[in-house]
Amino acid sequence: MSNTFYYSLLLLNIIKSVEEIIVKPVIAKELLESLQTKIEEEKQVIVHCCFPASPFLGNLIRIWHSTYLFDNHSDHRSKLIHAENISISPYWTPVPFMQDFWFTLVFSGLPKDCKSFDLKEVIPEEGGFFVEAIKRNSSDVYRVKISESY
């Protein structure tokens, strides 16, 4: 028997022994419940937004970091985490002529007891995005039509 063959067999036996030793760990019930609470606290809210078609050429839009979801029954506000298919201020995104323009915003989670909320862009000028009284659903994924606040 060659040394290479002997070492290969030895290595296979070691690997097989290690595989047999690994056992699925038992996690305490209290720890699992604690982790579930953390998962529920970290849920994110996804809002697919439609900026309605405009008859004007050269429209530009953007979103500010200071865009929030405001719980209608508490002081809670969920922060904007990510924006997809729209530029974040100070940059701009061109809007196609006479086409609805869709973009997606991802926010930190809302409180468990939240029933409705507002999407509001808090900016130092007129014309921020605003959607009032969005009814909460179990999936926390929404489709809204954007209007401007004045």
PDB file of C-alpha atoms in Angstrom:
ATOM      1  CA  MET A   1       0.000   0.000   0.000  1.00  0.00           C
ATOM      2  CA  SER A   2       1.408   3.436  -0.966  1.00  0.00           C
ATOM      3  CA  ASN A   3       1.722   6.245   1.566  1.00  0.00           C
ATOM      4  CA  THR A   4      -0.616   8.461  -0.472  1.00  0.00           C
ATOM      5  CA  PHE A   5      -3.345   5.825  -0.444  1.00  0.00           C
ATOM      6  CA  TYR A   6      -2.829   5.190   3.298  1.00  0.00           C
ATOM      7  CA  TYR A   7      -3.053   8.929   4.128  1.00  0.00           C
ATOM      8  CA  SER A   8      -6.162   9.288   1.960  1.00  0.00           C
ATOM      9  CA  LEU A   9      -7.898   6.505   3.876  1.00  0.00           C
ATOM     10  CA  LEU A  10      -6.794   8.009   7.191  1.00  0.00           C
ATOM     11  CA  LEU A  11      -8.120  11.426   6.157  1.00  0.00           C
ATOM     12  CA  LEU A  12     -11.471   9.947   5.085  1.00  0.00           C
ATOM     13  CA  ASN A  13     -11.835   8.210   8.460  1.00  0.00           C
ATOM     14  CA  ILE A  14     -11.067  11.467  10.293  1.00  0.00           C
ATOM     15  CA  ILE A  15     -13.646  13.379   8.222  1.00  0.00           C
ATOM     16  CA  LYS A  16     -16.226  10.660   8.811  1.00  0.00           C
ATOM     17  CA  SER A  17     -15.544  10.770  12.571  1.00  0.00           C
ATOM     18  CA  VAL A  18     -15.926  14.562  12.660  1.00  0.00           C
ATOM     19  CA  GLU A  19     -19.219  14.362  10.746  1.00  0.00           C
ATOM     20  CA  GLU A  20     -20.559  11.914  13.293  1.00  0.00           C
ATOM     21  CA  ILE A  21     -19.574  14.150  16.216  1.00  0.00           C
ATOM     22  CA  ILE A  22     -21.439  17.269  15.030  1.00  0.00           C
ATOM     23  CA  VAL A  23     -24.789  17.441  16.784  1.00  0.00           C
ATOM     24  CA  LYS A  24     -27.533  19.993  16.293  1.00  0.00           C
ATOM     25  CA  PRO A  25     -27.411  22.335  19.297  1.00  0.00           C
ATOM     26  CA  VAL A  26     -30.362  22.706  21.635  1.00  0.00           C
ATOM     27  CA  ILE A  27     -31.382  26.348  22.028  1.00  0.00           C
ATOM     28  CA  ALA A  28     -33.178  27.426  25.178  1.00  0.00           C
ATOM     29  CA  LYS A  29     -36.839  28.369  24.672  1.00  0.00           C
ATOM     30  CA  GLU A  30     -36.291  31.757  26.373  1.00  0.00           C
ATOM     31  CA  LEU A  31     -33.504  32.627  23.915  1.00  0.00           C
ATOM     32  CA  LEU A  32     -35.641  31.652  20.898  1.00  0.00           C
ATOM     33  CA  GLU A  33     -38.509  33.845  22.164  1.00  0.00           C
ATOM     34  CA  SER A  34     -36.097  36.742  22.727  1.00  0.00           C
ATOM     35  CA  LEU A  35     -34.720  36.395  19.188  1.00  0.00           C
ATOM     36  CA  GLN A  36     -38.248  36.321  17.718  1.00  0.00           C
ATOM     37  CA  THR A  37     -38.986  39.639  19.441  1.00  0.00           C
ATOM     38  CA  LYS A  38     -35.835  41.146  17.896  1.00  0.00           C
ATOM     39  CA  ILE A  39     -36.835  39.877  14.446  1.00  0.00           C
ATOM     40  CA  GLU A  40     -40.276  41.486  14.779  1.00  0.00           C
ATOM     41  CA  GLU A  41     -38.699  44.796  15.888  1.00  0.00           C
ATOM     42  CA  GLU A  42     -36.406  44.844  12.843  1.00  0.00           C
ATOM     43  CA  LYS A  43     -39.095  44.317  10.200  1.00  0.00           C
ATOM     44  CA  GLN A  44     -38.786  46.692   7.281  1.00  0.00           C
ATOM     45  CA  VAL A  45     -41.536  48.479   5.411  1.00  0.00           C
ATOM     46  CA  ILE A  46     -41.440  48.539   1.607  1.00  0.00           C
ATOM     47  CA  VAL A  47     -43.307  51.257  -0.249  1.00  0.00           C
ATOM     48  CA  HIS A  48     -43.603  51.081  -4.047  1.00  0.00           C
ATOM     49  CA  CYS A  49     -44.327  54.629  -5.186  1.00  0.00           C
ATOM     50  CA  CYS A  50     -45.933  55.845  -8.393  1.00  0.00           C
ATOM     51  CA  PHE A  51     -45.197  59.366  -9.579  1.00  0.00           C
ATOM     52  CA  PRO A  52     -48.099  59.926 -12.024  1.00  0.00           C
ATOM     53  CA  ALA A  53     -47.489  60.668 -15.693  1.00  0.00           C
ATOM     54  CA  SER A  54     -46.883  64.326 -16.459  1.00  0.00           C
ATOM     55  CA  PRO A  55     -47.569  66.256 -19.669  1.00  0.00           C
ATOM     56  CA  PHE A  56     -44.419  68.304 -19.079  1.00  0.00           C
ATOM     57  CA  LEU A  57     -41.038  67.535 -20.636  1.00  0.00           C
ATOM     58  CA  GLY A  58     -37.914  67.516 -18.496  1.00  0.00           C
ATOM     59  CA  ASN A  59     -39.466  66.580 -15.146  1.00  0.00           C
ATOM     60  CA  LEU A  60     -36.931  65.600 -12.507  1.00  0.00           C
ATOM     61  CA  ILE A  61     -37.551  63.972  -9.127  1.00  0.00           C
ATOM     62  CA  ARG A  62     -35.475  62.929  -6.151  1.00  0.00           C
ATOM     63  CA  ILE A  63     -35.997  61.748  -2.604  1.00  0.00           C
ATOM     64  CA  TRP A  64     -34.428  63.242   0.500  1.00  0.00           C
ATOM     65  CA  HIS A  65     -32.933  61.226   3.365  1.00  0.00           C
ATOM     66  CA  SER A  66     -35.386  63.130   5.550  1.00  0.00           C
ATOM     67  CA  THR A  67     -38.348  61.086   4.271  1.00  0.00           C
ATOM     68  CA  TYR A  68     -40.198  59.172   6.978  1.00  0.00           C
ATOM     69  CA  LEU A  69     -43.215  57.059   7.766  1.00  0.00           C
ATOM     70  CA  PHE A  70     -45.122  58.739  10.609  1.00  0.00           C
ATOM     71  CA  ASP A  71     -47.346  56.505  12.767  1.00  0.00           C
ATOM     72  CA  ASN A  72     -50.748  58.259  12.983  1.00  0.00           C
ATOM     73  CA  HIS A  73     -51.280  57.262  16.634  1.00  0.00           C
ATOM     74  CA  SER A  74     -47.848  57.749  18.232  1.00  0.00           C
ATOM     75  CA  ASP A  75     -44.676  59.819  17.936  1.00  0.00           C
ATOM     76  CA  HIS A  76     -42.889  57.014  16.066  1.00  0.00           C
ATOM     77  CA  ARG A  77     -41.298  57.692  12.706  1.00  0.00           C
ATOM     78  CA  SER A  78     -39.611  55.074  10.537  1.00  0.00           C
ATOM     79  CA  LYS A  79     -36.419  56.159   8.783  1.00  0.00           C
ATOM     80  CA  LEU A  80     -35.641  55.777   5.100  1.00  0.00           C
ATOM     81  CA  ILE A  81     -33.076  52.978   4.723  1.00  0.00           C
ATOM     82  CA  HIS A  82     -32.849  52.524   0.957  1.00  0.00           C
ATOM     83  CA  ALA A  83     -34.235  54.020  -2.268  1.00  0.00           C
ATOM     84  CA  GLU A  84     -34.417  52.094  -5.551  1.00  0.00           C
ATOM     85  CA  ASN A  85     -34.892  53.661  -9.010  1.00  0.00           C
ATOM     86  CA  ILE A  86     -34.826  57.236  -7.658  1.00  0.00           C
ATOM     87  CA  SER A  87     -31.900  59.509  -6.834  1.00  0.00           C
ATOM     88  CA  ILE A  88     -31.265  60.763  -3.332  1.00  0.00           C
ATOM     89  CA  SER A  89     -30.825  64.507  -2.921  1.00  0.00           C
ATOM     90  CA  PRO A  90     -28.799  66.387  -4.164  1.00  0.00           C
ATOM     91  CA  TYR A  91     -28.982  64.234  -7.322  1.00  0.00           C
ATOM     92  CA  TRP A  92     -31.973  64.069  -9.688  1.00  0.00           C
ATOM     93  CA  THR A  93     -33.739  61.346 -11.677  1.00  0.00           C
ATOM     94  CA  PRO A  94     -35.361  62.239 -15.032  1.00  0.00           C
ATOM     95  CA  VAL A  95     -39.034  61.290 -15.336  1.00  0.00           C
ATOM     96  CA  PRO A  96     -40.144  59.812 -18.691  1.00  0.00           C
ATOM     97  CA  PHE A  97     -42.597  61.992 -20.611  1.00  0.00           C
ATOM     98  CA  MET A  98     -46.244  60.921 -20.164  1.00  0.00           C
ATOM     99  CA  GLN A  99     -45.402  57.710 -18.278  1.00  0.00           C
ATOM    100  CA  ASP A 100     -46.054  56.767 -14.669  1.00  0.00           C
ATOM    101  CA  PHE A 101     -42.702  56.559 -12.912  1.00  0.00           C
ATOM    102  CA  TRP A 102     -42.222  53.879 -10.236  1.00  0.00           C
ATOM    103  CA  PHE A 103     -39.625  53.744  -7.479  1.00  0.00           C
ATOM    104  CA  THR A 104     -39.268  51.826  -4.230  1.00  0.00           C
ATOM    105  CA  LEU A 105     -38.477  53.058  -0.730  1.00  0.00           C
ATOM    106  CA  VAL A 106     -37.433  50.835   2.178  1.00  0.00           C
ATOM    107  CA  PHE A 107     -38.003  52.077   5.730  1.00  0.00           C
ATOM    108  CA  SER A 108     -37.228  50.813   9.217  1.00  0.00           C
ATOM    109  CA  GLY A 109     -40.090  48.963  10.901  1.00  0.00           C
ATOM    110  CA  LEU A 110     -43.276  50.442  12.275  1.00  0.00           C
ATOM    111  CA  PRO A 111     -44.552  49.697  15.796  1.00  0.00           C
ATOM    112  CA  LYS A 112     -46.529  46.494  16.105  1.00  0.00           C
ATOM    113  CA  ASP A 113     -49.717  48.363  17.096  1.00  0.00           C
ATOM    114  CA  CYS A 114     -49.544  50.896  14.213  1.00  0.00           C
ATOM    115  CA  LYS A 115     -52.818  50.906  12.216  1.00  0.00           C
ATOM    116  CA  SER A 116     -52.060  53.691   9.713  1.00  0.00           C
ATOM    117  CA  PHE A 117     -49.229  56.030   8.816  1.00  0.00           C
ATOM    118  CA  ASP A 118     -48.228  58.940   6.593  1.00  0.00           C
ATOM    119  CA  LEU A 119     -45.326  59.002   4.157  1.00  0.00           C
ATOM    120  CA  LYS A 120     -43.805  62.466   4.313  1.00  0.00           C
ATOM    121  CA  GLU A 121     -40.689  64.026   2.849  1.00  0.00           C
ATOM    122  CA  VAL A 122     -39.534  66.598   5.422  1.00  0.00           C
ATOM    123  CA  ILE A 123     -37.539  69.131   3.400  1.00  0.00           C
ATOM    124  CA  PRO A 124     -36.553  72.808   3.651  1.00  0.00           C
ATOM    125  CA  GLU A 125     -38.569  73.801   0.574  1.00  0.00           C
ATOM    126  CA  GLU A 126     -42.054  73.384  -0.890  1.00  0.00           C
ATOM    127  CA  GLY A 127     -43.153  70.363  -2.880  1.00  0.00           C
ATOM    128  CA  GLY A 128     -42.120  67.413  -0.715  1.00  0.00           C
ATOM    129  CA  PHE A 129     -43.757  64.038  -1.345  1.00  0.00           C
ATOM    130  CA  PHE A 130     -46.732  63.261   0.880  1.00  0.00           C
ATOM    131  CA  VAL A 131     -49.146  60.329   1.153  1.00  0.00           C
ATOM    132  CA  GLU A 132     -51.641  60.549   3.985  1.00  0.00           C
ATOM    133  CA  ALA A 133     -53.240  57.795   6.104  1.00  0.00           C
ATOM    134  CA  ILE A 134     -51.825  54.658   4.498  1.00  0.00           C
ATOM    135  CA  LYS A 135     -53.690  51.721   6.054  1.00  0.00           C
ATOM    136  CA  ARG A 136     -51.329  49.172   7.600  1.00  0.00           C
ATOM    137  CA  ASN A 137     -51.371  45.601   6.251  1.00  0.00           C
ATOM    138  CA  SER A 138     -49.819  42.355   7.463  1.00  0.00           C
ATOM    139  CA  SER A 139     -47.105  42.205   4.785  1.00  0.00           C
ATOM    140  CA  ASP A 140     -45.814  45.784   5.276  1.00  0.00           C
ATOM    141  CA  VAL A 141     -45.513  46.124   1.491  1.00  0.00           C
ATOM    142  CA  TYR A 142     -47.468  48.996  -0.068  1.00  0.00           C
ATOM    143  CA  ARG A 143     -48.218  50.613  -3.438  1.00  0.00           C
ATOM    144  CA  VAL A 144     -48.986  54.329  -3.273  1.00  0.00           C
ATOM    145  CA  LYS A 145     -49.488  57.226  -5.649  1.00  0.00           C
ATOM    146  CA  ILE A 146     -47.272  60.180  -4.750  1.00  0.00           C
ATOM    147  CA  SER A 147     -48.598  63.705  -4.443  1.00  0.00           C
ATOM    148  CA  GLU A 148     -46.794  66.861  -3.382  1.00  0.00           C
ATOM    149  CA  SER A 149     -47.422  68.606  -0.060  1.00  0.00           C
ATOM    150  CA  TYR A 150     -47.707  72.374   0.118  1.00  0.00           C
TER     151      TYR A 150
END
